[in-house]
Structures are given as C-alpha cells and as structure tokens.
Amino acid sequence: MRLKQVLDRAREYNLKLSAGKCEISKPEVTYVGHRLTSEGVKPDPEKIRAVNKMSKPECVKDLQTFMGFIQYLGKFMPNMSTVSAPLRTLLEKNTAWHWDEKQETSFQKLKEMATNAPLLQYYNPNKPLTLSVDASSKGLGAVLIQNQKPVADASRALTQTQQRYPQIEKETLAIVYGCNKFHEYVYGRRVQIETDHKPLQSIFLKPLHQTPPRLQRLLIALEKYDLKVDYKPGKEMYLADHLSRSFLKETKEKETANDEHLQELQDVIFNGWPNEKSELIHSLRPYWTYRDELSVIDGLLYKSNKAIVPKALQNEMLDKIHESHLGIVKCKSRARDVLFWIGMGQDIEDKVKACGLCAQHQSLNAKEPMLMPEIPERPWSKVATDLFEYQKQHYLLVVDYYSKWPEVMKLDNETSKNTIDYLKGLMSRFGIY
C-alpha cells in the first residue's frame, strides 16, 4: 500500500526513478548516510566504523576532520556541543595546541556516543509532541519526543557572549533554538516544552510586558508557536542521561556547605554587617569592600552575578580558565565575567606563569606599547566626556585635555536632548575653539 502511494506521488509530479537504484521489499536501506528501518532511522554503520577507527588528533587539521564526522552524526547525539566543548577550544584563534586529559575524555566520549547512537523513530503528526530542552554552561540541547522516544536531536555551542547569560536566559534561548531547529515539526500544532528550569513555567504564564526586559526579545520570537511549558526534574528528562557539565550546581552547593570560610561569610550576610570593618573576623575583612554586592541564592554565594567559588573547587576552575592557554590577561578577563574568590587574579597569574606551554608562546600575549595622547595647544580645544551613575543619580563628566580641569554636572535624566543642553551651557562658559 505504501509503495503504491510513493509511486503514485512520483507519477503525479513526473518524477523518474531508476530501477537499478531502487531497493524494494527490504527491511532496511541505506540512504544519504542514514540507515532507514521499519522502526526508525539510525546512522550508517560505515560512518560509525569510520569514527571509531580515527586515532587521536595530532593537529588542528586532524581535529577538524574528526569534528566534521561528529557534526554529521549530531542529530543522533543529544548535547554533542556540550561534550565537545574541550575540543572546540583547540580550534579557537590564537590557541596553542595542547591535548590533555579533558580533550582525551571528550574525544572518547564522542566516539562512545556515536557508537551508541539512539534509534530515531519516525515523526507521526497525529501523536502528541514534546520538545525537551536544556542549557549547560557551554551549549544548548533539544530533543523532539513522541511516545517517550526521540524523533530528532540537535545541539549547538553557546557563543562567548551567550555563555555569560543568566541561566534563565540560556534556558529560554534553548527553547527558541529548539523551535527554530524543528520549525517544520512544531509550527501550527500544540507542543509540550519540557524543561528542568522551574522559573520558566511562571515566565510563560505572564503577559509579555510583565516579563524581564532581557527575556522579551526571546519570548516575542516564540509567539508564533503554540507552547505549553512544563517543569520536569533534570534527572527525569531524556536529556539528563547525555549531559556532560563542567560545573554542576549540586557540586557547588555541596562544597559551599562544606566550606567553613564561606559559611562564616553567609552568616554575616544573613545576620547583617557590623558598623566597622575592624569588628569583622580577620578572614572576612577582604569582603568588606564588596559587602553591598554579596548575596545568597539557593545555598550559593554571589558577588553581583558572579558565583563565589568554594576553596575545594578553585583548582578545578583554574584548570578550566587556563585550558585554552590564552595568557594572563585573557584568562583573567574570561574568569572575571562569571567567577569570584579573594585572590583569584593572583592565582590565575601563578597558574599561567607555571605553565611551560604558555612560556613558549609569550609572544602571543605581548603587552601593547603605551600611547601618549597628543596635548592640545590651548585649554578647552579638546575634551573628554562620559556619563556615569552614583547613588542612583546620573552625572555628566567633562575633562579638559589641556589643563585636566574636570566639570561634573548632575543630570535630571540621560536623554540625548538633556545631555546636549548641559554641554551647550558648558560651552557658553568656556567657549568653542
């Protein structure tokens, strides 16, 4: 019956089939790198054998070849982008080649995932459809599911900017990615979204104008879909068996609870800071400057939006910060976006200075020569301006390059018109050259 339907459709569109290339009444056939069976789709065994025979890459070109094969098999490998993150760091620009335990673990894990790739069942438009999504520190993953079985898998790496997103933004981005990737499946029908990030449930129940501004752009992209977001504990999700995270929240919670120093800090945050720095115990005095930025959320300590790393995990984090061998300046910049502990900068310096590989490539991190600005010939012929905020008030700062004389003006608001009006008043006093 199905064969007749296929042939009738081919005849309808005047599509010619080569008899020599047709395979009829067979339980399985190979087609464009896939094995089509009566139960579903799986990778071509020849592709799997080719991956398993690949030896450890010795250079960037070898790694690019391996990643090309893995990318082709990505639809059968949930969260492939997260698992492959240590390998992708070696493909970044100006990164020294250094294959260590993290890369070897990732390499072997990807080969294992390719070998044990799940069978993807055929999509049935008449059955309920679930989109299971998740976001890790390095990538996004999405799986289409029917009858508790995968229909299609997809994953991609996060950009450097996206890696610094708050977790709720990453999780929302995972939904956008999944819907865009599987648009042909999810558009025009009811889809259940499965996530292990519980706050998303309430976010999707709110009117758009009541949601956080940073999420509104992502939520607008999802308005064309009919979605119902359901929370499911991570350990129960289909994706859970395939996740390979570098810094699990549960690990941070456990080590934070076991860190006596951080527990003392947590007690001070909960009970209130003393009036004088000298009243603190000596070990907590370095935090005095940051006391207004410290908070405790779900058992974890934060300085603004940066996680405070327990002592037991600091060496592990140093290894991850340094794994790309980017040098002191770039490693510090990379860490300061998301992490904090007292003395982190010095620890990073010590880590990089002790690395023989970094010493061989010091020229890649040479300091830029200091450029002296040209001194103007007269006062107020060249000025520098900036806007800043202090104690919830907005200010305009103008400094004369010649005399270094500063002018600070309090602004009612930061609109362009208001700023220009203040600048006009300033120029009327000092003149325009």
CSV table of C-alpha atoms in Angstrom, one decimal:
chain,number,residue,atom,x,y,z
A,1,MET,CA,0.0,0.0,0.0
A,2,ARG,CA,2.8,2.4,1.0
A,3,LEU,CA,4.8,1.5,-2.1
A,4,LYS,CA,1.8,2.3,-4.3
A,5,GLN,CA,1.4,5.7,-2.6
A,6,VAL,CA,5.0,6.5,-3.2
A,7,LEU,CA,4.8,5.5,-6.9
A,8,ASP,CA,1.5,7.4,-7.4
A,9,ARG,CA,3.1,10.5,-5.9
A,10,ALA,CA,6.2,10.2,-8.1
A,11,ARG,CA,3.9,9.8,-11.2
A,12,GLU,CA,1.9,12.8,-10.1
A,13,TYR,CA,5.0,15.0,-10.1
A,14,ASN,CA,6.6,13.4,-13.2
A,15,LEU,CA,9.5,12.1,-11.1
A,16,LYS,CA,11.5,9.3,-12.8
A,17,LEU,CA,13.0,6.5,-10.7
A,18,SER,CA,16.0,4.4,-11.7
A,19,ALA,CA,15.1,0.7,-11.4
A,20,GLY,CA,18.7,-0.2,-10.9
A,21,LYS,CA,19.0,2.0,-7.8
A,22,CYS,CA,15.7,1.0,-6.2
A,23,GLU,CA,15.5,-1.4,-3.3
A,24,ILE,CA,12.0,-2.8,-2.8
A,25,SER,CA,10.6,-5.0,0.0
A,26,LYS,CA,13.6,-4.8,2.2
A,27,PRO,CA,13.5,-4.3,6.0
A,28,GLU,CA,16.4,-1.8,5.9
A,29,VAL,CA,18.1,0.5,3.3
A,30,THR,CA,21.0,3.0,3.4
A,31,TYR,CA,20.2,6.5,2.2
A,32,VAL,CA,22.5,9.6,2.3
A,33,GLY,CA,24.4,8.4,5.3
A,34,HIS,CA,21.4,7.1,7.2
A,35,ARG,CA,20.0,3.6,7.8
A,36,LEU,CA,16.3,3.6,7.3
A,37,THR,CA,14.5,0.7,9.0
A,38,SER,CA,10.9,-0.3,9.7
A,39,GLU,CA,11.3,1.1,13.2
A,40,GLY,CA,13.1,4.3,12.6
A,41,VAL,CA,16.4,6.0,11.5
A,42,LYS,CA,19.9,5.2,12.7
A,43,PRO,CA,23.4,6.2,11.5
A,44,ASP,CA,25.0,4.4,8.6
A,45,PRO,CA,27.2,1.7,10.2
A,46,GLU,CA,30.0,2.6,7.9
A,47,LYS,CA,30.1,6.2,9.3
A,48,ILE,CA,30.3,4.8,12.8
A,49,ARG,CA,33.1,2.5,11.9
A,50,ALA,CA,35.0,5.4,10.3
A,51,VAL,CA,34.7,7.4,13.5
A,52,ASN,CA,35.8,4.5,15.7
A,53,LYS,CA,38.9,3.9,13.6
A,54,MET,CA,40.0,7.5,14.0
A,55,SER,CA,43.1,7.9,16.1
A,56,LYS,CA,43.8,10.8,18.5
A,57,PRO,CA,44.1,14.1,16.5
A,58,GLU,CA,47.7,15.4,16.4
A,59,CYS,CA,47.0,18.8,14.9
A,60,VAL,CA,44.2,21.2,14.1
A,61,LYS,CA,43.5,19.7,10.7
A,62,ASP,CA,43.1,16.2,12.2
A,63,LEU,CA,40.7,17.6,14.8
A,64,GLN,CA,38.7,19.5,12.1
A,65,THR,CA,38.3,16.2,10.2
A,66,PHE,CA,37.1,14.4,13.3
A,67,MET,CA,34.7,17.2,14.3
A,68,GLY,CA,33.3,17.1,10.7
A,69,PHE,CA,32.3,13.5,11.1
A,70,ILE,CA,30.8,14.1,14.6
A,71,GLN,CA,28.8,17.1,13.3
A,72,TYR,CA,27.3,14.9,10.6
A,73,LEU,CA,26.2,12.5,13.3
A,74,GLY,CA,25.0,15.3,15.6
A,75,LYS,CA,21.3,14.6,15.0
A,76,PHE,CA,21.8,11.3,16.8
A,77,MET,CA,23.9,12.7,19.7
A,78,PRO,CA,22.0,14.9,22.2
A,79,ASN,CA,24.1,17.7,23.7
A,80,MET,CA,27.0,16.9,21.4
A,81,SER,CA,28.0,20.6,21.6
A,82,THR,CA,28.4,20.4,25.4
A,83,VAL,CA,30.5,17.2,25.3
A,84,SER,CA,32.7,18.6,22.5
A,85,ALA,CA,33.5,21.9,24.2
A,86,PRO,CA,37.0,21.0,25.3
A,87,LEU,CA,37.9,20.0,21.7
A,88,ARG,CA,36.4,23.2,20.3
A,89,THR,CA,38.7,25.3,22.4
A,90,LEU,CA,41.6,23.9,20.4
A,91,LEU,CA,40.0,25.3,17.2
A,92,GLU,CA,39.8,28.8,18.6
A,93,LYS,CA,42.0,31.5,17.0
A,94,ASN,CA,45.4,32.1,18.7
A,95,THR,CA,45.0,29.0,20.9
A,96,ALA,CA,48.1,26.8,21.4
A,97,TRP,CA,47.7,23.1,20.7
A,98,HIS,CA,47.7,21.2,24.0
A,99,TRP,CA,46.0,17.9,24.2
A,100,ASP,CA,45.4,16.9,27.8
A,101,GLU,CA,43.0,14.7,29.9
A,102,LYS,CA,40.0,16.9,29.2
A,103,GLN,CA,40.4,16.7,25.4
A,104,GLU,CA,41.0,12.9,25.6
A,105,THR,CA,37.9,12.4,27.7
A,106,SER,CA,35.8,14.4,25.3
A,107,PHE,CA,37.3,12.6,22.3
A,108,GLN,CA,36.5,9.1,23.7
A,109,LYS,CA,33.0,10.2,25.0
A,110,LEU,CA,32.1,11.4,21.5
A,111,LYS,CA,33.2,8.2,19.9
A,112,GLU,CA,31.2,6.3,22.5
A,113,MET,CA,28.1,8.4,21.8
A,114,ALA,CA,28.4,7.8,18.1
A,115,THR,CA,28.7,4.0,18.7
A,116,ASN,CA,25.6,4.0,21.0
A,117,ALA,CA,23.6,6.5,18.9
A,118,PRO,CA,19.8,6.0,19.6
A,119,LEU,CA,17.3,4.9,17.0
A,120,LEU,CA,15.2,7.9,16.0
A,121,GLN,CA,11.6,7.0,15.4
A,122,TYR,CA,9.6,8.4,12.5
A,123,TYR,CA,7.5,11.5,13.2
A,124,ASN,CA,3.8,11.0,13.5
A,125,PRO,CA,1.7,14.2,13.0
A,126,ASN,CA,-1.3,12.6,14.8
A,127,LYS,CA,0.5,11.9,18.1
A,128,PRO,CA,1.4,14.4,20.9
A,129,LEU,CA,4.7,16.1,20.5
A,130,THR,CA,7.2,17.1,23.3
A,131,LEU,CA,10.3,19.3,22.9
A,132,SER,CA,12.8,18.6,25.6
A,133,VAL,CA,15.4,21.4,26.0
A,134,ASP,CA,18.3,22.2,28.3
A,135,ALA,CA,21.2,24.6,28.5
A,136,SER,CA,24.6,24.0,30.0
A,137,SER,CA,27.5,26.4,30.6
A,138,LYS,CA,28.8,25.6,27.1
A,139,GLY,CA,25.9,24.7,24.8
A,140,LEU,CA,22.2,24.2,24.1
A,141,GLY,CA,20.4,20.8,23.5
A,142,ALA,CA,17.0,20.0,22.2
A,143,VAL,CA,15.2,16.7,21.5
A,144,LEU,CA,11.8,16.0,19.8
A,145,ILE,CA,10.0,13.2,21.6
A,146,GLN,CA,6.9,11.1,20.8
A,147,ASN,CA,5.9,8.1,22.9
A,148,GLN,CA,8.9,8.7,25.2
A,149,LYS,CA,11.2,8.0,22.2
A,150,PRO,CA,13.4,10.5,20.3
A,151,VAL,CA,12.4,11.7,16.9
A,152,ALA,CA,15.3,14.2,16.3
A,153,ASP,CA,18.2,15.6,18.3
A,154,ALA,CA,20.0,18.9,18.0
A,155,SER,CA,22.6,20.8,19.9
A,156,ARG,CA,24.8,23.8,19.4
A,157,ALA,CA,27.6,25.7,21.2
A,158,LEU,CA,27.0,29.0,23.0
A,159,THR,CA,28.9,32.0,21.9
A,160,GLN,CA,31.3,33.7,24.3
A,161,THR,CA,28.6,36.3,25.0
A,162,GLN,CA,25.8,33.8,25.4
A,163,GLN,CA,27.9,31.8,27.9
A,164,ARG,CA,27.7,34.9,30.2
A,165,TYR,CA,23.9,35.0,30.1
A,166,PRO,CA,21.9,34.3,33.3
A,167,GLN,CA,20.7,30.7,33.4
A,168,ILE,CA,17.0,31.6,32.8
A,169,GLU,CA,18.1,33.5,29.7
A,170,LYS,CA,20.1,30.4,28.5
A,171,GLU,CA,17.1,28.1,29.1
A,172,THR,CA,14.8,30.4,27.2
A,173,LEU,CA,17.3,30.6,24.4
A,174,ALA,CA,17.3,26.8,24.3
A,175,ILE,CA,13.5,26.8,23.7
A,176,VAL,CA,14.0,29.4,20.8
A,177,TYR,CA,16.8,27.2,19.4
A,178,GLY,CA,14.7,24.0,19.6
A,179,CYS,CA,11.6,25.7,17.9
A,180,ASN,CA,13.7,27.2,15.1
A,181,LYS,CA,15.6,24.0,14.5
A,182,PHE,CA,12.5,21.9,14.4
A,183,HIS,CA,10.2,24.5,12.9
A,184,GLU,CA,8.6,22.1,10.4
A,185,TYR,CA,7.6,19.8,13.2
A,186,VAL,CA,6.4,22.3,15.9
A,187,TYR,CA,4.8,25.1,13.9
A,188,GLY,CA,1.0,25.1,13.7
A,189,ARG,CA,0.4,22.5,16.4
A,190,ARG,CA,0.3,22.2,20.2
A,191,VAL,CA,3.8,21.4,21.7
A,192,GLN,CA,4.7,20.5,25.2
A,193,ILE,CA,8.0,22.1,26.3
A,194,GLU,CA,9.9,20.0,28.8
A,195,THR,CA,12.5,21.9,31.0
A,196,ASP,CA,14.3,21.4,34.2
A,197,HIS,CA,14.3,25.2,35.0
A,198,LYS,CA,11.2,25.8,37.0
A,199,PRO,CA,11.1,29.6,36.8
A,200,LEU,CA,10.3,29.3,33.1
A,201,GLN,CA,6.8,28.0,33.9
A,202,SER,CA,5.8,31.2,35.6
A,203,ILE,CA,7.5,33.4,32.9
A,204,PHE,CA,5.4,31.8,30.1
A,205,LEU,CA,2.2,32.4,32.1
A,206,LYS,CA,2.8,36.2,32.4
A,207,PRO,CA,1.8,38.9,29.9
A,208,LEU,CA,4.8,39.9,27.8
A,209,HIS,CA,5.0,43.4,29.4
A,210,GLN,CA,5.4,41.9,32.8
A,211,THR,CA,8.4,39.7,31.9
A,212,PRO,CA,12.0,40.7,32.4
A,213,PRO,CA,13.1,43.1,29.6
A,214,ARG,CA,16.1,40.8,28.6
A,215,LEU,CA,13.7,37.9,28.0
A,216,GLN,CA,11.1,39.8,26.0
A,217,ARG,CA,13.0,39.6,22.7
A,218,LEU,CA,13.3,35.8,23.0
A,219,LEU,CA,9.6,35.5,24.1
A,220,ILE,CA,8.5,37.5,21.1
A,221,ALA,CA,10.3,35.1,18.8
A,222,LEU,CA,8.2,32.3,20.3
A,223,GLU,CA,4.8,33.9,20.0
A,224,LYS,CA,4.1,32.2,16.7
A,225,TYR,CA,4.3,28.8,18.3
A,226,ASP,CA,1.6,27.1,20.5
A,227,LEU,CA,3.7,26.1,23.5
A,228,LYS,CA,2.9,24.7,27.0
A,229,VAL,CA,5.9,24.8,29.3
A,230,ASP,CA,6.1,22.0,31.9
A,231,TYR,CA,8.8,21.6,34.6
A,232,LYS,CA,10.5,18.2,34.9
A,233,PRO,CA,13.3,17.4,37.3
A,234,GLY,CA,16.6,17.1,35.4
A,235,LYS,CA,17.2,13.5,36.4
A,236,GLU,CA,13.9,12.5,34.8
A,237,MET,CA,14.5,14.3,31.5
A,238,TYR,CA,15.5,12.5,28.3
A,239,LEU,CA,18.5,14.8,28.0
A,240,ALA,CA,19.7,14.1,31.5
A,241,ASP,CA,21.5,10.9,30.5
A,242,HIS,CA,23.5,12.7,27.9
A,243,LEU,CA,24.6,15.9,29.7
A,244,SER,CA,28.2,16.5,30.4
A,245,ARG,CA,28.5,19.6,32.5
A,246,SER,CA,31.8,21.1,33.8
A,247,PHE,CA,30.5,22.8,37.0
A,248,LEU,CA,27.3,21.3,38.3
A,249,LYS,CA,25.1,23.3,40.6
A,250,GLU,CA,24.8,20.4,43.1
A,251,THR,CA,28.5,20.2,43.4
A,252,LYS,CA,28.8,23.9,44.2
A,253,GLU,CA,26.0,23.7,46.8
A,254,LYS,CA,27.8,20.7,48.5
A,255,GLU,CA,31.2,22.3,48.5
A,256,THR,CA,29.8,25.7,49.7
A,257,ALA,CA,28.1,24.0,52.6
A,258,ASN,CA,31.4,22.2,53.5
A,259,ASP,CA,33.5,25.4,53.2
A,260,GLU,CA,33.8,26.8,56.7
A,261,HIS,CA,35.0,30.2,55.4
A,262,LEU,CA,32.0,30.7,53.1
A,263,GLN,CA,29.6,29.6,55.8
A,264,GLU,CA,31.0,32.3,58.1
A,265,LEU,CA,30.5,34.8,55.2
A,266,GLN,CA,27.0,33.5,54.7
A,267,ASP,CA,26.2,34.1,58.4
A,268,VAL,CA,27.3,37.7,58.2
A,269,ILE,CA,25.2,38.3,55.1
A,270,PHE,CA,22.1,36.8,56.8
A,271,ASN,CA,22.7,38.5,60.2
A,272,GLY,CA,23.9,41.9,59.0
A,273,TRP,CA,27.3,43.5,58.6
A,274,PRO,CA,28.9,45.3,61.6
A,275,ASN,CA,29.3,49.1,61.6
A,276,GLU,CA,33.1,48.9,61.3
A,277,LYS,CA,35.5,46.7,59.3
A,278,SER,CA,37.6,46.1,62.4
A,279,GLU,CA,34.6,44.3,64.0
A,280,LEU,CA,34.8,41.5,61.4
A,281,ILE,CA,36.9,38.4,61.9
A,282,HIS,CA,40.2,38.8,60.0
A,283,SER,CA,39.4,36.2,57.3
A,284,LEU,CA,36.2,38.1,56.2
A,285,ARG,CA,37.7,41.6,56.1
A,286,PRO,CA,38.7,41.4,52.4
A,287,TYR,CA,34.9,41.2,51.6
A,288,TRP,CA,34.2,44.5,53.3
A,289,THR,CA,34.6,46.5,50.1
A,290,TYR,CA,32.1,44.2,48.3
A,291,ARG,CA,29.6,43.8,51.2
A,292,ASP,CA,26.7,45.6,49.3
A,293,GLU,CA,27.2,43.2,46.3
A,294,LEU,CA,27.1,39.9,48.2
A,295,SER,CA,24.0,37.7,48.3
A,296,VAL,CA,23.0,34.1,49.0
A,297,ILE,CA,20.7,32.4,46.5
A,298,ASP,CA,19.6,28.7,46.9
A,299,GLY,CA,22.6,27.9,49.1
A,300,LEU,CA,25.1,29.6,46.7
A,301,LEU,CA,27.0,32.8,47.3
A,302,TYR,CA,27.3,35.5,44.7
A,303,LYS,CA,29.1,38.8,44.2
A,304,SER,CA,26.7,40.6,42.0
A,305,ASN,CA,26.0,38.0,39.3
A,306,LYS,CA,29.3,36.2,39.8
A,307,ALA,CA,29.5,32.8,41.6
A,308,ILE,CA,31.8,32.8,44.6
A,309,VAL,CA,33.8,29.5,44.2
A,310,PRO,CA,34.5,27.4,47.3
A,311,LYS,CA,38.1,26.6,48.1
A,312,ALA,CA,37.7,22.9,47.2
A,313,LEU,CA,36.7,23.8,43.6
A,314,GLN,CA,39.1,26.7,42.9
A,315,ASN,CA,41.9,24.5,41.4
A,316,GLU,CA,39.3,22.8,39.1
A,317,MET,CA,38.1,26.3,38.0
A,318,LEU,CA,41.7,27.4,37.4
A,319,ASP,CA,42.2,24.4,35.1
A,320,LYS,CA,39.1,25.3,33.1
A,321,ILE,CA,40.1,29.0,32.9
A,322,HIS,CA,43.5,28.1,31.7
A,323,GLU,CA,42.6,25.2,29.4
A,324,SER,CA,42.9,27.4,26.2
A,325,HIS,CA,46.3,28.8,27.2
A,326,LEU,CA,45.3,32.4,26.4
A,327,GLY,CA,47.7,34.1,28.7
A,328,ILE,CA,47.3,36.1,31.9
A,329,VAL,CA,45.2,39.0,30.6
A,330,LYS,CA,42.7,37.0,28.6
A,331,CYS,CA,42.4,34.3,31.4
A,332,LYS,CA,41.6,37.0,33.9
A,333,SER,CA,39.1,38.6,31.7
A,334,ARG,CA,37.4,35.2,31.0
A,335,ALA,CA,37.2,34.4,34.7
A,336,ARG,CA,36.0,37.8,36.0
A,337,ASP,CA,32.9,37.7,33.9
A,338,VAL,CA,31.4,34.8,35.8
A,339,LEU,CA,33.5,33.8,38.9
A,340,PHE,CA,34.9,35.4,42.0
A,341,TRP,CA,37.1,34.5,45.0
A,342,ILE,CA,39.6,36.5,47.0
A,343,GLY,CA,43.0,36.4,45.3
A,344,MET,CA,41.6,34.9,42.1
A,345,GLY,CA,43.7,37.3,39.9
A,346,GLN,CA,47.0,36.3,41.6
A,347,ASP,CA,46.0,32.6,41.4
A,348,ILE,CA,45.5,32.9,37.7
A,349,GLU,CA,48.9,34.7,37.3
A,350,ASP,CA,50.6,31.9,39.2
A,351,LYS,CA,48.8,29.2,37.2
A,352,VAL,CA,49.8,30.8,33.8
A,353,LYS,CA,53.4,31.5,34.9
A,354,ALA,CA,53.9,27.9,36.0
A,355,CYS,CA,52.8,26.6,32.6
A,356,GLY,CA,55.6,25.7,30.3
A,357,LEU,CA,53.4,25.8,27.2
A,358,CYS,CA,52.3,29.4,27.9
A,359,ALA,CA,56.0,30.4,28.4
A,360,GLN,CA,56.8,29.1,24.9
A,361,HIS,CA,54.0,31.3,23.5
A,362,GLN,CA,54.6,34.5,25.5
A,363,SER,CA,54.9,36.5,22.3
A,364,LEU,CA,51.2,35.9,21.6
A,365,ASN,CA,50.4,37.9,24.8
A,366,ALA,CA,52.9,40.7,24.4
A,367,LYS,CA,51.8,44.0,26.0
A,368,GLU,CA,50.7,46.8,23.8
A,369,PRO,CA,53.0,49.8,23.9
A,370,MET,CA,51.6,52.7,25.8
A,371,LEU,CA,50.5,55.5,23.5
A,372,MET,CA,50.7,59.1,24.9
A,373,PRO,CA,47.8,61.3,23.8
A,374,GLU,CA,48.6,64.4,21.9
A,375,ILE,CA,48.5,67.5,24.2
A,376,PRO,CA,46.3,70.3,22.8
A,377,GLU,CA,47.7,73.8,22.2
A,378,ARG,CA,45.1,75.7,24.3
A,379,PRO,CA,42.5,75.0,27.0
A,380,TRP,CA,39.1,73.6,26.1
A,381,SER,CA,40.1,72.8,22.5
A,382,LYS,CA,39.8,69.1,23.2
A,383,VAL,CA,37.7,67.5,25.9
A,384,ALA,CA,36.7,64.0,27.1
A,385,THR,CA,33.1,63.3,28.2
A,386,ASP,CA,31.4,60.4,29.9
A,387,LEU,CA,28.1,59.6,31.7
A,388,PHE,CA,28.1,57.8,35.0
A,389,GLU,CA,25.7,56.9,37.8
A,390,TYR,CA,26.4,57.3,41.5
A,391,GLN,CA,23.9,56.5,44.3
A,392,LYS,CA,21.1,56.3,41.8
A,393,GLN,CA,21.9,59.8,40.4
A,394,HIS,CA,23.1,60.4,36.8
A,395,TYR,CA,26.1,62.7,36.1
A,396,LEU,CA,27.9,64.1,33.1
A,397,LEU,CA,31.7,64.3,33.4
A,398,VAL,CA,33.7,66.6,31.1
A,399,VAL,CA,37.5,66.9,31.4
A,400,ASP,CA,39.7,69.4,29.5
A,401,TYR,CA,42.7,67.6,27.9
A,402,TYR,CA,45.0,70.6,28.2
A,403,SER,CA,44.5,71.6,31.9
A,404,LYS,CA,42.9,68.3,33.2
A,405,TRP,CA,40.2,70.5,34.7
A,406,PRO,CA,37.1,68.4,35.5
A,407,GLU,CA,33.4,69.6,35.3
A,408,VAL,CA,30.7,67.3,36.9
A,409,MET,CA,27.1,68.1,36.3
A,410,LYS,CA,24.1,66.3,37.8
A,411,LEU,CA,21.6,65.3,35.2
A,412,ASP,CA,17.8,65.0,35.5
A,413,ASN,CA,17.9,62.2,33.0
A,414,GLU,CA,20.2,60.6,30.5
A,415,THR,CA,18.4,61.6,27.3
A,416,SER,CA,20.4,63.0,24.4
A,417,LYS,CA,18.5,66.3,24.5
A,418,ASN,CA,19.2,66.8,28.2
A,419,THR,CA,22.9,66.0,27.8
A,420,ILE,CA,23.2,68.3,24.8
A,421,ASP,CA,21.6,71.2,26.8
A,422,TYR,CA,24.1,70.8,29.6
A,423,LEU,CA,27.0,70.7,27.1
A,424,LYS,CA,25.7,73.9,25.5
A,425,GLY,CA,25.7,75.6,28.9
A,426,LEU,CA,29.3,74.4,29.4
A,427,MET,CA,30.5,75.6,26.0
A,428,SER,CA,28.8,79.0,26.7
A,429,ARG,CA,31.1,79.4,29.7
A,430,PHE,CA,34.4,78.2,28.2
A,431,GLY,CA,33.8,78.9,24.5
A,432,ILE,CA,34.3,76.7,21.4
A,433,TYR,CA,37.7,76.5,19.7
